[in-house]
Amino acid sequence: MHLSHEEEDHNLSLSKFESMLKTNKVLFFDSEEFEDIILHYMDIGKSSLAKKALKLALEQHPKSTGLKLVQVEMLVFDDKLDVAEKMLNELYAIEPTNEEVYIQKANIYSKRDNHEKAVELLRIALKYTDDYADVYNLIGMEYLFMDDLELAKENFIKCLEEEPEEQSNLYNVIYCFEFLEQNQEAIDFLTNYINQNPYSEIAWHQLGRLNYGLKRYEEALTAFDYATLIDDSFMGAFMEKAKALERLKRYEEAIENYTETIRLDDPTSYALLRIGKCYEKLGNEVEALKFFNQTVHEDPLLDKGWIAITDFYFRKKNYAKALYFANKAIAIDTENKLYWKRFAAINKAMNLFEEAEYGYRKAVEYGDYQLDTWLFWTDILQYLGEFEAAVQTLLQASEYFPEEHEIEYRLSGLYFMLHETEKGIFHLSNGLRQNYKKRTLIQELFPVIWERAMVQEYILKHKK
């Protein structure tokens, strides 16, 4: 790889400095070399080496404003704000037009959560700086801290205008658009940006992602295509392209692109799972199962992998195999509500109702509060003759679904079964009010109750 002269000089300075530390020989560096060395160590988190370099630097260049500003930056980093502020006031008296003084003062105010003052100082820095992009970026970040996404976006756009090829600025702009839920505006912005910067793979990728979010899969696919053509090692773009192809039911092409992500990097459980799903859609069950097994081998904690295998066998009515994999999944993660729900559904299909009841109970215990889970559970309790337990479960469910006819009709039938007529009528009334057409739920679940003259009379009366 060819290095620029600047990079070569930088590496040479670092090597020379580290050699000096090993030999204890004092070598001379100019102040700018020292600044680069110190900032390098700060960037990579080696603060002790940064402090050593600063100490030597100030010994060789005690009057260097640049080095003193680096010292201020280190003091701010260490939260020694009062000392840093005192130094900045002294530097301001010497160099009142040095933009770095205002930037570091802004940094101090930002650390003290006075972001308005930080912005005020950064706007002064704009008058003296040559690096407008950096200052606009800092202003944008301050507005993010203040949750003013519109002004943050405005400054990130100015930053991007200064340095159109700086891709991190583009990410910041799109983040603001998305946070403000201005997806179409973001698409318009990116389209305009691409017209001026057609070879920006990041812009094409973001354009594809936004279109995908709006379910414009053809447009998304076109954008991801350009991103991968510009950079044929852009794994994220290949992954998103595969997802778009899958949505368009172009499963063979989707498989090719998911496979490309595996070629570019180590296999991800997500890519393996999606390849399996595509093969399943193509009717190639052997390949589908092969990739589902690879998924759980790659990441045993990925619940979607175990669920894919379990559901595969469940759909084929191979309940023994489905239960085997559900049990394997539960052994790995006993508190996964999705596994317990599958366990319950499989046992229910096998007419093992006590085991199914246990599964639904565990699913709810671990946070599955979906309506169908409550209903499956209570219907099994009813089948097992556990009417009071079913009532208590439905009352618990009604806290999550207070206006749900499915719960009310069941409560009505159960209370009639328990000879609590008044409560039965009350919940029947609720069910009829919420959804009169679904009154036949009583007939399906409680045929004996449905036939009662009193119940039929009450239903007719409610109709009037």
Short mmCIF file of C-alpha atoms in Angstrom, two decimals:
data_model
loop_
_atom_site.label_atom_id
_atom_site.label_comp_id
_atom_site.label_asym_id
_atom_site.label_seq_id
_atom_site.Cartn_x
_atom_site.Cartn_y
_atom_site.Cartn_z
CA MET A 1 0.00 0.00 0.00
CA HIS A 2 1.38 3.41 -1.00
CA LEU A 3 1.56 5.98 1.79
CA SER A 4 1.47 9.74 1.23
CA HIS A 5 4.47 11.86 2.28
CA GLU A 6 2.39 13.17 5.17
CA GLU A 7 1.63 9.66 6.43
CA GLU A 8 5.26 8.61 6.00
CA ASP A 9 6.43 11.64 8.00
CA HIS A 10 3.84 10.91 10.69
CA ASN A 11 4.93 7.26 11.00
CA LEU A 12 8.59 8.32 11.04
CA SER A 13 7.91 10.78 13.90
CA LEU A 14 6.12 8.08 15.92
CA SER A 15 8.93 5.56 15.36
CA LYS A 16 11.52 8.17 16.30
CA PHE A 17 9.62 9.10 19.49
CA GLU A 18 9.09 5.49 20.61
CA SER A 19 12.77 4.73 19.89
CA MET A 20 13.71 7.73 22.07
CA LEU A 21 11.62 6.36 24.96
CA LYS A 22 13.34 2.97 24.71
CA THR A 23 16.90 4.36 24.58
CA ASN A 24 16.37 7.29 26.99
CA LYS A 25 18.06 9.57 24.44
CA VAL A 26 16.51 13.02 24.15
CA LEU A 27 15.79 13.82 20.49
CA PHE A 28 14.45 17.07 19.04
CA PHE A 29 10.98 17.34 17.46
CA ASP A 30 9.37 20.48 16.16
CA SER A 31 6.16 21.58 17.93
CA GLU A 32 3.86 20.36 15.13
CA GLU A 33 5.45 16.91 15.21
CA PHE A 34 4.80 16.79 18.95
CA GLU A 35 1.17 17.86 18.44
CA ASP A 36 0.64 15.01 15.94
CA ILE A 37 2.30 12.49 18.28
CA ILE A 38 0.23 13.57 21.30
CA LEU A 39 -3.06 13.60 19.39
CA HIS A 40 -2.25 10.18 17.92
CA TYR A 41 -1.84 8.66 21.38
CA MET A 42 -5.00 10.39 22.61
CA ASP A 43 -6.96 9.04 19.63
CA ILE A 44 -5.90 5.45 20.33
CA GLY A 45 -6.51 5.76 24.08
CA LYS A 46 -2.88 5.68 25.24
CA SER A 47 -3.13 8.65 27.61
CA SER A 48 0.06 7.86 29.55
CA LEU A 49 2.14 8.05 26.35
CA ALA A 50 0.29 11.21 25.34
CA LYS A 51 1.17 12.81 28.69
CA LYS A 52 4.83 11.76 28.36
CA ALA A 53 4.99 13.30 24.90
CA LEU A 54 3.32 16.49 26.15
CA LYS A 55 5.80 16.83 29.03
CA LEU A 56 8.79 16.50 26.66
CA ALA A 57 7.14 18.81 24.14
CA LEU A 58 6.62 21.62 26.62
CA GLU A 59 10.22 21.25 27.82
CA GLN A 60 11.43 21.74 24.22
CA HIS A 61 8.79 24.33 23.21
CA PRO A 62 7.59 26.11 26.39
CA LYS A 63 5.99 29.01 24.48
CA SER A 64 4.15 27.01 21.81
CA THR A 65 0.46 28.01 21.74
CA GLY A 66 -0.40 24.87 19.75
CA LEU A 67 1.07 22.60 22.44
CA LYS A 68 -0.66 24.53 25.21
CA LEU A 69 -3.96 24.05 23.38
CA VAL A 70 -3.26 20.33 23.19
CA GLN A 71 -2.57 20.45 26.93
CA VAL A 72 -5.96 22.14 27.41
CA GLU A 73 -7.61 19.39 25.35
CA MET A 74 -6.05 16.76 27.62
CA LEU A 75 -7.16 18.65 30.74
CA VAL A 76 -10.72 18.81 29.40
CA PHE A 77 -10.57 15.09 28.61
CA ASP A 78 -9.54 14.44 32.23
CA ASP A 79 -12.42 16.71 33.45
CA LYS A 80 -9.98 19.27 34.91
CA LEU A 81 -12.19 22.01 33.55
CA ASP A 82 -11.25 24.86 35.90
CA VAL A 83 -7.51 24.47 35.18
CA ALA A 84 -8.23 24.22 31.44
CA GLU A 85 -10.41 27.34 31.54
CA LYS A 86 -7.71 29.34 33.34
CA MET A 87 -5.15 28.33 30.69
CA LEU A 88 -7.56 29.28 27.88
CA ASN A 89 -8.09 32.74 29.36
CA GLU A 90 -4.32 33.25 29.33
CA LEU A 91 -4.10 32.01 25.71
CA TYR A 92 -7.00 34.25 24.70
CA ALA A 93 -5.07 37.27 25.98
CA ILE A 94 -2.14 36.28 23.72
CA GLU A 95 -4.09 35.09 20.63
CA PRO A 96 -7.69 36.38 20.61
CA THR A 97 -8.19 35.31 16.97
CA ASN A 98 -7.10 31.69 17.42
CA GLU A 99 -10.17 29.58 16.59
CA GLU A 100 -8.90 26.66 18.71
CA VAL A 101 -9.25 28.82 21.86
CA TYR A 102 -12.98 29.23 21.15
CA ILE A 103 -13.36 25.55 20.23
CA GLN A 104 -11.80 24.41 23.50
CA LYS A 105 -13.84 26.95 25.49
CA ALA A 106 -16.95 25.56 23.77
CA ASN A 107 -15.82 22.06 24.72
CA ILE A 108 -15.67 23.12 28.39
CA TYR A 109 -19.17 24.64 28.27
CA SER A 110 -20.45 21.52 26.55
CA LYS A 111 -19.00 19.37 29.33
CA ARG A 112 -20.86 21.58 31.81
CA ASP A 113 -24.11 21.02 29.83
CA ASN A 114 -24.27 24.66 28.76
CA HIS A 115 -24.72 23.84 25.09
CA GLU A 116 -26.19 27.24 24.14
CA LYS A 117 -22.98 28.96 25.27
CA ALA A 118 -20.92 26.30 23.47
CA VAL A 119 -22.74 27.10 20.21
CA GLU A 120 -22.19 30.83 20.77
CA LEU A 121 -18.43 30.27 21.09
CA LEU A 122 -18.30 27.95 18.09
CA ARG A 123 -20.00 30.61 15.98
CA ILE A 124 -17.17 32.99 16.94
CA ALA A 125 -14.67 30.24 15.96
CA LEU A 126 -16.27 30.23 12.47
CA LYS A 127 -14.99 33.80 11.97
CA TYR A 128 -11.37 32.75 12.43
CA THR A 129 -11.17 29.18 11.17
CA ASP A 130 -10.15 27.77 7.80
CA ASP A 131 -11.71 24.42 8.71
CA TYR A 132 -15.40 25.33 8.50
CA ALA A 133 -16.47 21.70 8.20
CA ASP A 134 -15.04 20.77 11.60
CA VAL A 135 -16.72 23.72 13.36
CA TYR A 136 -20.10 23.12 11.67
CA ASN A 137 -19.84 19.50 12.75
CA LEU A 138 -19.20 20.57 16.36
CA ILE A 139 -22.17 22.97 16.24
CA GLY A 140 -24.33 20.15 14.87
CA MET A 141 -23.29 17.91 17.76
CA GLU A 142 -24.18 20.62 20.29
CA TYR A 143 -27.66 20.90 18.78
CA LEU A 144 -27.98 17.12 19.03
CA PHE A 145 -27.23 17.42 22.76
CA MET A 146 -30.04 20.01 22.95
CA ASP A 147 -32.41 17.68 21.02
CA ASP A 148 -32.80 20.34 18.35
CA LEU A 149 -32.58 18.02 15.36
CA GLU A 150 -33.62 20.63 12.80
CA LEU A 151 -30.70 22.94 13.65
CA ALA A 152 -28.37 19.94 14.01
CA LYS A 153 -29.37 18.84 10.50
CA GLU A 154 -28.87 22.35 9.13
CA ASN A 155 -25.29 22.48 10.45
CA PHE A 156 -24.42 18.93 9.37
CA ILE A 157 -25.59 19.88 5.85
CA LYS A 158 -23.28 22.94 5.93
CA CYS A 159 -20.50 20.63 7.08
CA LEU A 160 -21.19 18.31 4.14
CA GLU A 161 -21.23 21.25 1.73
CA GLU A 162 -17.71 22.11 2.90
CA GLU A 163 -16.47 18.52 2.62
CA PRO A 164 -18.83 16.63 0.26
CA GLU A 165 -16.65 13.51 0.26
CA GLU A 166 -16.54 13.16 4.06
CA GLN A 167 -18.99 10.27 4.42
CA SER A 168 -19.38 10.51 8.21
CA ASN A 169 -21.04 13.90 7.69
CA LEU A 170 -23.53 12.25 5.35
CA TYR A 171 -24.45 9.72 8.04
CA ASN A 172 -25.09 12.59 10.49
CA VAL A 173 -27.41 14.36 8.05
CA ILE A 174 -29.42 11.20 7.31
CA TYR A 175 -29.62 10.40 11.03
CA CYS A 176 -31.32 13.77 11.62
CA PHE A 177 -33.75 13.29 8.71
CA GLU A 178 -34.72 9.85 10.01
CA PHE A 179 -35.06 10.98 13.62
CA LEU A 180 -37.41 13.75 12.42
CA GLU A 181 -39.30 11.12 10.36
CA GLN A 182 -38.57 13.11 7.19
CA ASN A 183 -37.87 10.07 5.04
CA GLN A 184 -39.08 11.52 1.75
CA GLU A 185 -37.10 14.71 2.39
CA ALA A 186 -34.05 12.53 3.08
CA ILE A 187 -34.56 10.72 -0.24
CA ASP A 188 -34.83 14.06 -2.06
CA PHE A 189 -31.66 15.28 -0.32
CA LEU A 190 -29.73 12.12 -1.22
CA THR A 191 -30.94 12.23 -4.82
CA ASN A 192 -29.60 15.77 -5.14
CA TYR A 193 -26.35 14.78 -3.38
CA ILE A 194 -25.88 11.81 -5.76
CA ASN A 195 -26.39 14.07 -8.77
CA GLN A 196 -23.27 15.93 -7.63
CA ASN A 197 -21.43 12.89 -6.16
CA PRO A 198 -22.51 9.92 -8.30
CA TYR A 199 -19.74 7.62 -7.03
CA SER A 200 -20.67 7.83 -3.33
CA GLU A 201 -21.47 4.24 -2.39
CA ILE A 202 -22.61 5.45 1.07
CA ALA A 203 -25.18 7.79 -0.48
CA TRP A 204 -26.53 5.02 -2.75
CA HIS A 205 -26.68 2.64 0.21
CA GLN A 206 -28.56 5.16 2.38
CA LEU A 207 -30.93 5.92 -0.51
CA GLY A 208 -31.65 2.21 -0.85
CA ARG A 209 -32.19 1.82 2.89
CA LEU A 210 -34.69 4.70 3.00
CA ASN A 211 -36.63 3.36 0.01
CA TYR A 212 -36.66 -0.08 1.60
CA GLY A 213 -38.14 1.44 4.77
CA LEU A 214 -40.93 2.95 2.63
CA LYS A 215 -41.50 -0.49 0.98
CA ARG A 216 -40.29 0.78 -2.40
CA TYR A 217 -38.34 -2.38 -3.03
CA GLU A 218 -37.60 -1.86 -6.74
CA GLU A 219 -36.12 1.60 -6.07
CA ALA A 220 -34.20 0.21 -3.10
CA LEU A 221 -32.78 -2.60 -5.25
CA THR A 222 -31.57 -0.13 -7.89
CA ALA A 223 -29.78 1.94 -5.24
CA PHE A 224 -28.15 -1.09 -3.60
CA ASP A 225 -27.07 -2.26 -7.05
CA TYR A 226 -25.16 0.99 -7.61
CA ALA A 227 -23.61 0.79 -4.13
CA THR A 228 -22.24 -2.70 -4.83
CA LEU A 229 -21.04 -1.72 -8.32
CA ILE A 230 -19.07 1.21 -6.87
CA ASP A 231 -17.66 -0.90 -4.03
CA ASP A 232 -17.73 -4.65 -4.67
CA SER A 233 -16.61 -5.32 -1.10
CA PHE A 234 -19.48 -3.37 0.53
CA MET A 235 -20.94 -6.20 2.62
CA GLY A 236 -23.77 -4.09 4.09
CA ALA A 237 -25.01 -3.15 0.62
CA PHE A 238 -24.99 -6.80 -0.52
CA MET A 239 -26.97 -7.75 2.60
CA GLU A 240 -29.56 -5.01 2.01
CA LYS A 241 -29.74 -5.90 -1.69
CA ALA A 242 -30.47 -9.51 -0.76
CA LYS A 243 -33.25 -8.40 1.58
CA ALA A 244 -34.83 -6.28 -1.18
CA LEU A 245 -34.63 -9.21 -3.63
CA GLU A 246 -36.27 -11.44 -1.04
CA ARG A 247 -39.11 -8.94 -0.67
CA LEU A 248 -39.50 -9.00 -4.47
CA LYS A 249 -39.69 -12.83 -4.30
CA ARG A 250 -36.54 -13.14 -6.41
CA TYR A 251 -35.22 -15.81 -4.07
CA GLU A 252 -32.41 -17.26 -6.22
CA GLU A 253 -30.84 -13.81 -6.67
CA ALA A 254 -31.32 -13.13 -2.97
CA ILE A 255 -29.40 -16.32 -2.17
CA GLU A 256 -26.54 -15.18 -4.46
CA ASN A 257 -26.26 -11.88 -2.59
CA TYR A 258 -26.50 -13.40 0.89
CA THR A 259 -23.78 -15.83 -0.23
CA GLU A 260 -21.65 -12.87 -1.35
CA THR A 261 -21.77 -11.46 2.20
CA ILE A 262 -20.41 -14.79 3.46
CA ARG A 263 -17.63 -14.65 0.87
CA LEU A 264 -16.68 -11.14 1.94
CA ASP A 265 -16.63 -11.91 5.65
CA ASP A 266 -17.17 -14.75 8.11
CA PRO A 267 -20.64 -16.31 7.85
CA THR A 268 -23.26 -14.47 9.89
CA SER A 269 -26.14 -16.37 11.43
CA TYR A 270 -28.54 -13.85 9.86
CA ALA A 271 -27.29 -14.52 6.32
CA LEU A 272 -27.41 -18.29 6.85
CA LEU A 273 -30.95 -18.05 8.20
CA ARG A 274 -32.17 -15.94 5.28
CA ILE A 275 -30.57 -18.32 2.75
CA GLY A 276 -32.46 -21.15 4.46
CA LYS A 277 -35.71 -19.17 4.28
CA CYS A 278 -35.16 -18.48 0.55
CA TYR A 279 -34.57 -22.16 -0.17
CA GLU A 280 -37.72 -22.97 1.80
CA LYS A 281 -39.70 -20.52 -0.39
CA LEU A 282 -38.22 -22.21 -3.47
CA GLY A 283 -39.42 -25.58 -2.18
CA ASN A 284 -35.88 -26.91 -1.70
CA GLU A 285 -36.39 -28.40 1.76
CA VAL A 286 -33.04 -30.21 1.88
CA GLU A 287 -31.03 -27.02 1.36
CA ALA A 288 -33.37 -25.04 3.65
CA LEU A 289 -32.84 -27.46 6.51
CA LYS A 290 -29.08 -27.55 5.87
CA PHE A 291 -28.85 -23.75 6.29
CA PHE A 292 -31.17 -23.69 9.31
CA ASN A 293 -28.85 -26.20 10.99
CA GLN A 294 -25.81 -24.10 10.04
CA THR A 295 -27.57 -21.07 11.58
CA VAL A 296 -27.96 -22.62 15.04
CA HIS A 297 -24.45 -24.07 14.82
CA GLU A 298 -23.05 -20.59 14.06
CA ASP A 299 -25.09 -18.89 16.79
CA PRO A 300 -26.88 -21.19 19.28
CA LEU A 301 -28.37 -18.13 21.02
CA LEU A 302 -30.17 -16.83 17.93
CA ASP A 303 -33.80 -17.71 18.64
CA LYS A 304 -34.85 -17.16 15.01
CA GLY A 305 -32.65 -20.09 13.98
CA TRP A 306 -34.24 -22.57 16.39
CA ILE A 307 -37.70 -21.23 15.54
CA ALA A 308 -37.03 -21.71 11.80
CA ILE A 309 -36.13 -25.39 12.33
CA THR A 310 -39.02 -26.00 14.74
CA ASP A 311 -41.56 -24.31 12.44
CA PHE A 312 -40.15 -26.23 9.45
CA TYR A 313 -40.96 -29.58 11.06
CA PHE A 314 -44.21 -28.28 12.55
CA ARG A 315 -45.51 -27.30 9.10
CA LYS A 316 -44.65 -30.77 7.86
CA LYS A 317 -46.62 -32.20 10.83
CA ASN A 318 -43.47 -33.96 12.01
CA TYR A 319 -44.30 -33.05 15.61
CA ALA A 320 -41.78 -35.37 17.22
CA LYS A 321 -38.87 -33.66 15.40
CA ALA A 322 -40.37 -30.21 16.04
CA LEU A 323 -40.63 -30.97 19.76
CA TYR A 324 -37.06 -32.30 19.81
CA PHE A 325 -35.72 -28.99 18.50
CA ALA A 326 -38.03 -26.93 20.72
CA ASN A 327 -36.64 -28.79 23.74
CA LYS A 328 -33.06 -28.24 22.54
CA ALA A 329 -33.75 -24.52 22.23
CA ILE A 330 -35.32 -24.36 25.71
CA ALA A 331 -32.30 -26.16 27.18
CA ILE A 332 -30.10 -23.34 25.82
CA ASP A 333 -32.41 -20.49 26.87
CA THR A 334 -35.04 -21.51 29.42
CA GLU A 335 -36.52 -18.00 29.63
CA ASN A 336 -37.27 -17.49 25.93
CA LYS A 337 -41.02 -16.91 25.54
CA LEU A 338 -40.92 -17.76 21.81
CA TYR A 339 -39.53 -21.22 22.52
CA TRP A 340 -42.18 -21.94 25.16
CA LYS A 341 -44.96 -20.83 22.81
CA ARG A 342 -43.69 -23.27 20.15
CA PHE A 343 -43.37 -26.00 22.78
CA ALA A 344 -47.01 -25.39 23.76
CA ALA A 345 -48.30 -25.32 20.16
CA ILE A 346 -46.52 -28.60 19.29
CA ASN A 347 -47.86 -30.37 22.38
CA LYS A 348 -51.34 -29.05 21.62
CA ALA A 349 -51.10 -30.46 18.08
CA MET A 350 -50.10 -33.82 19.63
CA ASN A 351 -53.12 -33.64 22.01
CA LEU A 352 -50.76 -33.46 25.00
CA PHE A 353 -52.85 -30.80 26.71
CA GLU A 354 -51.23 -30.75 30.12
CA GLU A 355 -47.81 -30.17 28.52
CA ALA A 356 -49.34 -27.53 26.21
CA GLU A 357 -50.90 -25.74 29.21
CA TYR A 358 -47.50 -25.73 30.92
CA GLY A 359 -45.88 -24.27 27.79
CA TYR A 360 -48.36 -21.40 27.47
CA ARG A 361 -48.05 -20.70 31.20
CA LYS A 362 -44.26 -20.44 30.87
CA ALA A 363 -44.56 -18.25 27.75
CA VAL A 364 -46.70 -15.74 29.67
CA GLU A 365 -44.43 -16.01 32.71
CA TYR A 366 -41.50 -14.92 30.51
CA GLY A 367 -43.32 -11.97 28.96
CA ASP A 368 -45.53 -13.19 26.09
CA TYR A 369 -48.67 -11.07 26.56
CA GLN A 370 -50.08 -11.51 23.06
CA LEU A 371 -53.81 -12.07 22.94
CA ASP A 372 -53.62 -15.41 21.14
CA THR A 373 -51.29 -16.80 23.83
CA TRP A 374 -53.78 -15.97 26.60
CA LEU A 375 -56.66 -17.46 24.57
CA PHE A 376 -54.83 -20.70 23.67
CA TRP A 377 -53.87 -21.10 27.32
CA THR A 378 -57.38 -20.54 28.69
CA ASP A 379 -59.01 -22.78 26.05
CA ILE A 380 -56.70 -25.61 27.15
CA LEU A 381 -57.48 -24.93 30.83
CA GLN A 382 -61.17 -25.14 29.93
CA TYR A 383 -60.60 -28.42 28.06
CA LEU A 384 -58.84 -29.79 31.15
CA GLY A 385 -61.83 -28.75 33.29
CA GLU A 386 -59.82 -26.08 35.12
CA PHE A 387 -62.62 -23.50 34.90
CA GLU A 388 -61.57 -21.34 37.85
CA ALA A 389 -57.93 -21.23 36.68
CA ALA A 390 -59.18 -20.27 33.20
CA VAL A 391 -61.27 -17.43 34.70
CA GLN A 392 -58.31 -16.08 36.68
CA THR A 393 -56.12 -16.23 33.58
CA LEU A 394 -58.70 -14.36 31.50
CA LEU A 395 -59.11 -11.70 34.17
CA GLN A 396 -55.34 -11.24 34.08
CA ALA A 397 -55.48 -11.01 30.26
CA SER A 398 -58.26 -8.39 30.46
CA GLU A 399 -55.79 -6.03 32.17
CA TYR A 400 -53.84 -6.01 28.89
CA PHE A 401 -56.92 -6.15 26.63
CA PRO A 402 -59.73 -4.35 28.51
CA GLU A 403 -62.14 -4.13 25.55
CA GLU A 404 -61.74 -7.53 23.91
CA HIS A 405 -64.83 -9.58 22.96
CA GLU A 406 -62.79 -12.81 22.72
CA ILE A 407 -62.07 -12.53 26.46
CA GLU A 408 -65.58 -11.41 27.43
CA TYR A 409 -67.39 -14.28 25.66
CA ARG A 410 -65.03 -16.80 27.24
CA LEU A 411 -65.49 -15.31 30.70
CA SER A 412 -69.25 -15.40 30.21
CA GLY A 413 -69.24 -19.11 29.26
CA LEU A 414 -66.90 -20.04 32.12
CA TYR A 415 -68.95 -18.18 34.73
CA PHE A 416 -72.11 -19.95 33.49
CA MET A 417 -70.22 -23.27 33.79
CA LEU A 418 -69.36 -22.31 37.38
CA HIS A 419 -73.06 -21.45 38.03
CA GLU A 420 -72.25 -17.77 38.57
CA THR A 421 -75.14 -16.56 36.42
CA GLU A 422 -74.94 -12.86 37.28
CA LYS A 423 -71.24 -12.67 36.25
CA GLY A 424 -72.01 -14.75 33.17
CA ILE A 425 -74.70 -12.26 32.06
CA PHE A 426 -72.40 -9.30 32.80
CA HIS A 427 -69.60 -10.60 30.55
CA LEU A 428 -72.06 -11.78 27.90
CA SER A 429 -73.41 -8.23 27.80
CA ASN A 430 -69.88 -6.87 27.38
CA GLY A 431 -69.14 -9.30 24.55
CA LEU A 432 -72.37 -8.49 22.71
CA ARG A 433 -71.70 -4.76 23.05
CA GLN A 434 -68.14 -5.10 21.76
CA ASN A 435 -68.84 -7.45 18.83
CA TYR A 436 -72.37 -8.81 18.37
CA LYS A 437 -71.44 -10.81 15.25
CA LYS A 438 -68.94 -12.92 17.19
CA ARG A 439 -71.57 -14.15 19.67
CA THR A 440 -71.22 -17.61 18.09
CA LEU A 441 -67.96 -17.98 20.07
CA ILE A 442 -70.23 -19.10 22.92
CA GLN A 443 -71.68 -21.77 20.60
CA GLU A 444 -68.20 -22.96 19.53
CA LEU A 445 -66.63 -23.07 22.98
CA PHE A 446 -69.64 -23.71 25.25
CA PRO A 447 -72.34 -25.48 23.19
CA VAL A 448 -74.28 -26.50 26.32
CA ILE A 449 -74.42 -22.88 27.54
CA TRP A 450 -75.41 -21.67 24.07
CA GLU A 451 -78.48 -23.92 24.10
CA ARG A 452 -79.79 -22.43 27.34
CA ALA A 453 -83.05 -20.56 26.80
CA MET A 454 -81.95 -17.77 29.15
CA VAL A 455 -78.82 -17.13 27.12
CA GLN A 456 -80.71 -17.14 23.79
CA GLU A 457 -83.35 -14.80 25.20
CA TYR A 458 -80.68 -12.40 26.45
CA ILE A 459 -78.95 -12.41 23.05
CA LEU A 460 -82.24 -11.70 21.25
CA LYS A 461 -83.09 -8.94 23.70
CA HIS A 462 -79.68 -7.35 23.12
CA LYS A 463 -80.28 -7.44 19.35
CA LYS A 464 -83.39 -5.30 19.77
#
